[in-house]
Amino acid sequence: MRENALMATVEILRTDITTLAVDAVVNAANSSLAGGGGVDRAIHRAAGPTLDVECRTLRQTRYRAGLATGAAVATSAGRMPAKWVIHTVGPIWDGSGHQDGLLANCYRHSIAVADEVGAYSIAFPCISAGVYGYPIDRASRVAVTTCRQARPDIVNRIILVAYDDRAEKALQAAMAES
């Protein structure tokens, strides 16, 4: 990490994450990297068959047991305008709040992988706030806090993508609190 690293700028956009012309888009993946629902499905559809092939190769080589919760790995972005897709597996909400550290790791490790591949900009969905059941307000606070504390070497722009009004309001409230 560079000496006296500056924090990256963090912003909120309400848009379709698959259309962003950023260096890296984060995929809220499942551990098998096989494509699932929500953002994962949208990213796999937008990226096309190249992404499926790369994910299959990862499953057959480095991640035979699956990608661990909070870990992150990069692939190309196929037909999307982004250069890379960074896959991370968020925790499934169990009502206890003990998974906040794992959720924060999704953001930290994705930013670290973005640094490794040379990405200047990265866009995140609201990880775990869909089918994994994390409350959107809590997930937004973890996302904003973690991204604002990040001190990447290369990444200088972090976009938190809101998929609807509720997510946008939750992210804006978290930004105002931090």
PDB file of C-alpha atoms in Angstrom:
ATOM      1  CA  MET A   1       0.000   0.000   0.000  1.00  0.00           C
ATOM      2  CA  ARG A   2       1.283   3.482  -0.805  1.00  0.00           C
ATOM      3  CA  GLU A   3       2.572   5.702   2.006  1.00  0.00           C
ATOM      4  CA  ASN A   4      -0.092   8.028   3.454  1.00  0.00           C
ATOM      5  CA  ALA A   5      -2.700   6.505   1.160  1.00  0.00           C
ATOM      6  CA  LEU A   6      -5.677   8.703   0.373  1.00  0.00           C
ATOM      7  CA  MET A   7      -9.192   7.388   0.653  1.00  0.00           C
ATOM      8  CA  ALA A   8     -11.068   6.693  -2.537  1.00  0.00           C
ATOM      9  CA  THR A   9     -14.148   8.775  -3.280  1.00  0.00           C
ATOM     10  CA  VAL A  10     -17.390   6.964  -2.512  1.00  0.00           C
ATOM     11  CA  GLU A  11     -20.574   7.818  -4.379  1.00  0.00           C
ATOM     12  CA  ILE A  12     -24.070   6.428  -4.828  1.00  0.00           C
ATOM     13  CA  LEU A  13     -25.689   5.852  -8.215  1.00  0.00           C
ATOM     14  CA  ARG A  14     -29.102   4.459  -8.992  1.00  0.00           C
ATOM     15  CA  THR A  15     -28.555   2.516 -12.163  1.00  0.00           C
ATOM     16  CA  ASP A  16     -28.182  -0.902 -13.717  1.00  0.00           C
ATOM     17  CA  ILE A  17     -24.768  -2.108 -12.528  1.00  0.00           C
ATOM     18  CA  THR A  18     -24.284  -4.154 -15.699  1.00  0.00           C
ATOM     19  CA  THR A  19     -24.216  -1.003 -17.854  1.00  0.00           C
ATOM     20  CA  LEU A  20     -21.560   0.945 -15.933  1.00  0.00           C
ATOM     21  CA  ALA A  21     -18.348   1.802 -17.761  1.00  0.00           C
ATOM     22  CA  VAL A  22     -16.094   1.224 -14.753  1.00  0.00           C
ATOM     23  CA  ASP A  23     -12.985  -0.899 -14.430  1.00  0.00           C
ATOM     24  CA  ALA A  24     -14.584  -3.466 -12.115  1.00  0.00           C
ATOM     25  CA  VAL A  25     -18.121  -4.477 -11.238  1.00  0.00           C
ATOM     26  CA  VAL A  26     -18.687  -6.552  -8.115  1.00  0.00           C
ATOM     27  CA  ASN A  27     -20.939  -9.578  -8.374  1.00  0.00           C
ATOM     28  CA  ALA A  28     -22.860 -10.667  -5.285  1.00  0.00           C
ATOM     29  CA  ALA A  29     -22.147 -14.291  -6.159  1.00  0.00           C
ATOM     30  CA  ASN A  30     -22.999 -17.616  -4.629  1.00  0.00           C
ATOM     31  CA  SER A  31     -20.147 -19.823  -3.425  1.00  0.00           C
ATOM     32  CA  SER A  32     -20.297 -22.047  -6.498  1.00  0.00           C
ATOM     33  CA  LEU A  33     -19.787 -19.062  -8.858  1.00  0.00           C
ATOM     34  CA  ALA A  34     -22.452 -20.676 -11.011  1.00  0.00           C
ATOM     35  CA  GLY A  35     -24.777 -17.735 -11.442  1.00  0.00           C
ATOM     36  CA  GLY A  36     -27.900 -17.473  -9.357  1.00  0.00           C
ATOM     37  CA  GLY A  37     -30.571 -14.863  -8.893  1.00  0.00           C
ATOM     38  CA  GLY A  38     -30.719 -11.098  -8.623  1.00  0.00           C
ATOM     39  CA  VAL A  39     -27.509  -9.221  -9.415  1.00  0.00           C
ATOM     40  CA  ASP A  40     -25.643 -12.482 -10.006  1.00  0.00           C
ATOM     41  CA  ARG A  41     -28.080 -13.525 -12.736  1.00  0.00           C
ATOM     42  CA  ALA A  42     -28.063 -10.042 -14.315  1.00  0.00           C
ATOM     43  CA  ILE A  43     -24.258  -9.945 -14.441  1.00  0.00           C
ATOM     44  CA  HIS A  44     -23.983 -13.440 -15.928  1.00  0.00           C
ATOM     45  CA  ARG A  45     -26.577 -12.568 -18.592  1.00  0.00           C
ATOM     46  CA  ALA A  46     -24.933  -9.255 -19.475  1.00  0.00           C
ATOM     47  CA  ALA A  47     -21.409 -10.693 -19.562  1.00  0.00           C
ATOM     48  CA  GLY A  48     -22.341 -13.660 -21.726  1.00  0.00           C
ATOM     49  CA  PRO A  49     -20.766 -17.102 -22.072  1.00  0.00           C
ATOM     50  CA  THR A  50     -17.176 -15.985 -21.434  1.00  0.00           C
ATOM     51  CA  LEU A  51     -18.020 -15.340 -17.790  1.00  0.00           C
ATOM     52  CA  ASP A  52     -19.631 -18.765 -17.403  1.00  0.00           C
ATOM     53  CA  VAL A  53     -16.514 -20.441 -18.834  1.00  0.00           C
ATOM     54  CA  GLU A  54     -14.172 -18.524 -16.520  1.00  0.00           C
ATOM     55  CA  CYS A  55     -16.322 -19.263 -13.472  1.00  0.00           C
ATOM     56  CA  ARG A  56     -16.485 -22.959 -14.396  1.00  0.00           C
ATOM     57  CA  THR A  57     -12.676 -23.019 -14.669  1.00  0.00           C
ATOM     58  CA  LEU A  58     -12.351 -21.406 -11.234  1.00  0.00           C
ATOM     59  CA  ARG A  59     -14.737 -24.014  -9.769  1.00  0.00           C
ATOM     60  CA  GLN A  60     -12.715 -26.832 -11.314  1.00  0.00           C
ATOM     61  CA  THR A  61      -9.339 -25.491 -10.174  1.00  0.00           C
ATOM     62  CA  ARG A  62      -8.892 -22.957  -7.351  1.00  0.00           C
ATOM     63  CA  TYR A  63     -12.347 -23.136  -5.765  1.00  0.00           C
ATOM     64  CA  ARG A  64     -13.384 -26.792  -5.821  1.00  0.00           C
ATOM     65  CA  ALA A  65     -15.006 -26.337  -2.409  1.00  0.00           C
ATOM     66  CA  GLY A  66     -16.526 -23.002  -3.462  1.00  0.00           C
ATOM     67  CA  LEU A  67     -15.581 -19.390  -2.831  1.00  0.00           C
ATOM     68  CA  ALA A  68     -15.692 -18.660   0.904  1.00  0.00           C
ATOM     69  CA  THR A  69     -18.026 -16.046   2.355  1.00  0.00           C
ATOM     70  CA  GLY A  70     -16.233 -12.694   2.372  1.00  0.00           C
ATOM     71  CA  ALA A  71     -13.592 -13.783  -0.154  1.00  0.00           C
ATOM     72  CA  ALA A  72     -13.272 -12.274  -3.642  1.00  0.00           C
ATOM     73  CA  VAL A  73     -11.912 -13.321  -7.037  1.00  0.00           C
ATOM     74  CA  ALA A  74     -11.769 -11.591 -10.438  1.00  0.00           C
ATOM     75  CA  THR A  75     -12.726 -12.694 -13.930  1.00  0.00           C
ATOM     76  CA  SER A  76     -13.081 -10.768 -17.153  1.00  0.00           C
ATOM     77  CA  ALA A  77     -16.394  -8.978 -17.729  1.00  0.00           C
ATOM     78  CA  GLY A  78     -17.253 -10.514 -21.083  1.00  0.00           C
ATOM     79  CA  ARG A  79     -19.646  -8.281 -23.039  1.00  0.00           C
ATOM     80  CA  MET A  80     -20.153  -5.751 -20.231  1.00  0.00           C
ATOM     81  CA  PRO A  81     -18.508  -2.313 -20.475  1.00  0.00           C
ATOM     82  CA  ALA A  82     -16.482  -3.052 -17.324  1.00  0.00           C
ATOM     83  CA  LYS A  83     -13.086  -4.757 -17.656  1.00  0.00           C
ATOM     84  CA  TRP A  84     -13.472  -7.149 -14.730  1.00  0.00           C
ATOM     85  CA  VAL A  85     -16.108  -8.796 -12.601  1.00  0.00           C
ATOM     86  CA  ILE A  86     -15.067  -9.296  -9.004  1.00  0.00           C
ATOM     87  CA  HIS A  87     -17.105 -12.068  -7.424  1.00  0.00           C
ATOM     88  CA  THR A  88     -17.713 -12.072  -3.680  1.00  0.00           C
ATOM     89  CA  VAL A  89     -19.981 -14.177  -1.510  1.00  0.00           C
ATOM     90  CA  GLY A  90     -21.966 -12.283   1.075  1.00  0.00           C
ATOM     91  CA  PRO A  91     -23.270 -13.749   4.319  1.00  0.00           C
ATOM     92  CA  ILE A  92     -26.839 -14.964   4.688  1.00  0.00           C
ATOM     93  CA  TRP A  93     -28.661 -12.912   7.317  1.00  0.00           C
ATOM     94  CA  ASP A  94     -29.505 -14.937  10.425  1.00  0.00           C
ATOM     95  CA  GLY A  95     -30.963 -12.118  12.504  1.00  0.00           C
ATOM     96  CA  SER A  96     -28.017 -11.885  14.890  1.00  0.00           C
ATOM     97  CA  GLY A  97     -25.891  -9.233  13.219  1.00  0.00           C
ATOM     98  CA  HIS A  98     -22.784 -11.322  13.814  1.00  0.00           C
ATOM     99  CA  GLN A  99     -22.155 -11.434  10.071  1.00  0.00           C
ATOM    100  CA  ASP A 100     -21.328  -7.717   9.735  1.00  0.00           C
ATOM    101  CA  GLY A 101     -17.605  -8.556   9.707  1.00  0.00           C
ATOM    102  CA  LEU A 102     -18.084 -11.060   6.895  1.00  0.00           C
ATOM    103  CA  LEU A 103     -20.096  -8.512   4.933  1.00  0.00           C
ATOM    104  CA  ALA A 104     -17.388  -5.880   5.465  1.00  0.00           C
ATOM    105  CA  ASN A 105     -14.835  -8.425   4.211  1.00  0.00           C
ATOM    106  CA  CYS A 106     -16.759  -8.666   0.931  1.00  0.00           C
ATOM    107  CA  TYR A 107     -16.088  -4.972   0.348  1.00  0.00           C
ATOM    108  CA  ARG A 108     -12.497  -5.004   1.670  1.00  0.00           C
ATOM    109  CA  HIS A 109     -11.455  -8.079  -0.278  1.00  0.00           C
ATOM    110  CA  SER A 110     -13.159  -6.880  -3.468  1.00  0.00           C
ATOM    111  CA  ILE A 111     -11.286  -3.570  -3.247  1.00  0.00           C
ATOM    112  CA  ALA A 112      -8.035  -5.473  -2.653  1.00  0.00           C
ATOM    113  CA  VAL A 113      -8.679  -7.633  -5.731  1.00  0.00           C
ATOM    114  CA  ALA A 114      -9.494  -4.484  -7.728  1.00  0.00           C
ATOM    115  CA  ASP A 115      -6.105  -3.109  -6.679  1.00  0.00           C
ATOM    116  CA  GLU A 116      -4.447  -6.368  -7.774  1.00  0.00           C
ATOM    117  CA  VAL A 117      -5.933  -6.176 -11.277  1.00  0.00           C
ATOM    118  CA  GLY A 118      -5.216  -2.450 -11.622  1.00  0.00           C
ATOM    119  CA  ALA A 119      -8.779  -1.134 -11.429  1.00  0.00           C
ATOM    120  CA  TYR A 120      -9.204   2.577 -10.750  1.00  0.00           C
ATOM    121  CA  SER A 121     -12.987   2.385 -10.374  1.00  0.00           C
ATOM    122  CA  ILE A 122     -15.223  -0.251  -8.817  1.00  0.00           C
ATOM    123  CA  ALA A 123     -19.013  -0.545  -8.554  1.00  0.00           C
ATOM    124  CA  PHE A 124     -20.754  -2.530  -5.821  1.00  0.00           C
ATOM    125  CA  PRO A 125     -24.320  -3.757  -5.561  1.00  0.00           C
ATOM    126  CA  CYS A 126     -25.914  -3.930  -2.089  1.00  0.00           C
ATOM    127  CA  ILE A 127     -24.262  -7.222  -1.161  1.00  0.00           C
ATOM    128  CA  SER A 128     -26.457  -9.689   0.767  1.00  0.00           C
ATOM    129  CA  ALA A 129     -29.447  -7.291   0.767  1.00  0.00           C
ATOM    130  CA  GLY A 130     -31.423  -9.329  -1.765  1.00  0.00           C
ATOM    131  CA  VAL A 131     -32.171 -13.033  -1.493  1.00  0.00           C
ATOM    132  CA  TYR A 132     -29.620 -13.390   1.346  1.00  0.00           C
ATOM    133  CA  GLY A 133     -32.000 -11.343   3.495  1.00  0.00           C
ATOM    134  CA  TYR A 134     -29.680  -8.770   5.039  1.00  0.00           C
ATOM    135  CA  PRO A 135     -31.693  -5.719   6.140  1.00  0.00           C
ATOM    136  CA  ILE A 136     -31.005  -2.988   3.582  1.00  0.00           C
ATOM    137  CA  ASP A 137     -30.328  -0.313   6.212  1.00  0.00           C
ATOM    138  CA  ARG A 138     -27.769  -2.460   8.005  1.00  0.00           C
ATOM    139  CA  ALA A 139     -26.159  -3.681   4.753  1.00  0.00           C
ATOM    140  CA  SER A 140     -25.908  -0.064   3.561  1.00  0.00           C
ATOM    141  CA  ARG A 141     -24.201   1.072   6.782  1.00  0.00           C
ATOM    142  CA  VAL A 142     -21.641  -1.740   6.495  1.00  0.00           C
ATOM    143  CA  ALA A 143     -21.040  -0.914   2.809  1.00  0.00           C
ATOM    144  CA  VAL A 144     -20.612   2.819   3.314  1.00  0.00           C
ATOM    145  CA  THR A 145     -18.478   2.525   6.452  1.00  0.00           C
ATOM    146  CA  THR A 146     -16.184  -0.105   4.937  1.00  0.00           C
ATOM    147  CA  CYS A 147     -15.774   1.690   1.608  1.00  0.00           C
ATOM    148  CA  ARG A 148     -15.113   5.040   3.291  1.00  0.00           C
ATOM    149  CA  GLN A 149     -12.401   3.449   5.437  1.00  0.00           C
ATOM    150  CA  ALA A 150     -10.748   1.727   2.466  1.00  0.00           C
ATOM    151  CA  ARG A 151      -7.226   2.842   1.625  1.00  0.00           C
ATOM    152  CA  PRO A 152      -6.596   1.195  -1.720  1.00  0.00           C
ATOM    153  CA  ASP A 153      -3.373   1.584  -3.666  1.00  0.00           C
ATOM    154  CA  ILE A 154      -4.984   2.038  -7.061  1.00  0.00           C
ATOM    155  CA  VAL A 155      -8.774   2.254  -6.727  1.00  0.00           C
ATOM    156  CA  ASN A 156      -9.789   5.904  -6.463  1.00  0.00           C
ATOM    157  CA  ARG A 157     -13.527   5.735  -7.194  1.00  0.00           C
ATOM    158  CA  ILE A 158     -16.022   3.485  -5.429  1.00  0.00           C
ATOM    159  CA  ILE A 159     -19.628   3.467  -6.613  1.00  0.00           C
ATOM    160  CA  LEU A 160     -22.377   2.000  -4.463  1.00  0.00           C
ATOM    161  CA  VAL A 161     -25.169   1.073  -6.852  1.00  0.00           C
ATOM    162  CA  ALA A 162     -28.765   1.331  -5.667  1.00  0.00           C
ATOM    163  CA  TYR A 163     -31.193  -0.947  -7.466  1.00  0.00           C
ATOM    164  CA  ASP A 164     -34.378   0.812  -6.289  1.00  0.00           C
ATOM    165  CA  ASP A 165     -35.704   3.745  -4.204  1.00  0.00           C
ATOM    166  CA  ARG A 166     -35.422   1.847  -0.936  1.00  0.00           C
ATOM    167  CA  ALA A 167     -31.768   0.939  -1.524  1.00  0.00           C
ATOM    168  CA  GLU A 168     -30.943   4.472  -2.662  1.00  0.00           C
ATOM    169  CA  LYS A 169     -32.511   5.997   0.467  1.00  0.00           C
ATOM    170  CA  ALA A 170     -30.738   3.486   2.714  1.00  0.00           C
ATOM    171  CA  LEU A 171     -27.361   4.236   1.114  1.00  0.00           C
ATOM    172  CA  GLN A 172     -27.934   7.996   1.307  1.00  0.00           C
ATOM    173  CA  ALA A 173     -28.862   7.710   4.994  1.00  0.00           C
ATOM    174  CA  ALA A 174     -25.730   5.647   5.658  1.00  0.00           C
ATOM    175  CA  MET A 175     -23.602   8.248   3.853  1.00  0.00           C
ATOM    176  CA  ALA A 176     -25.152  11.028   5.945  1.00  0.00           C
ATOM    177  CA  GLU A 177     -24.466   9.080   9.180  1.00  0.00           C
ATOM    178  CA  SER A 178     -20.812   8.299   8.476  1.00  0.00           C
TER     179      SER A 178
END
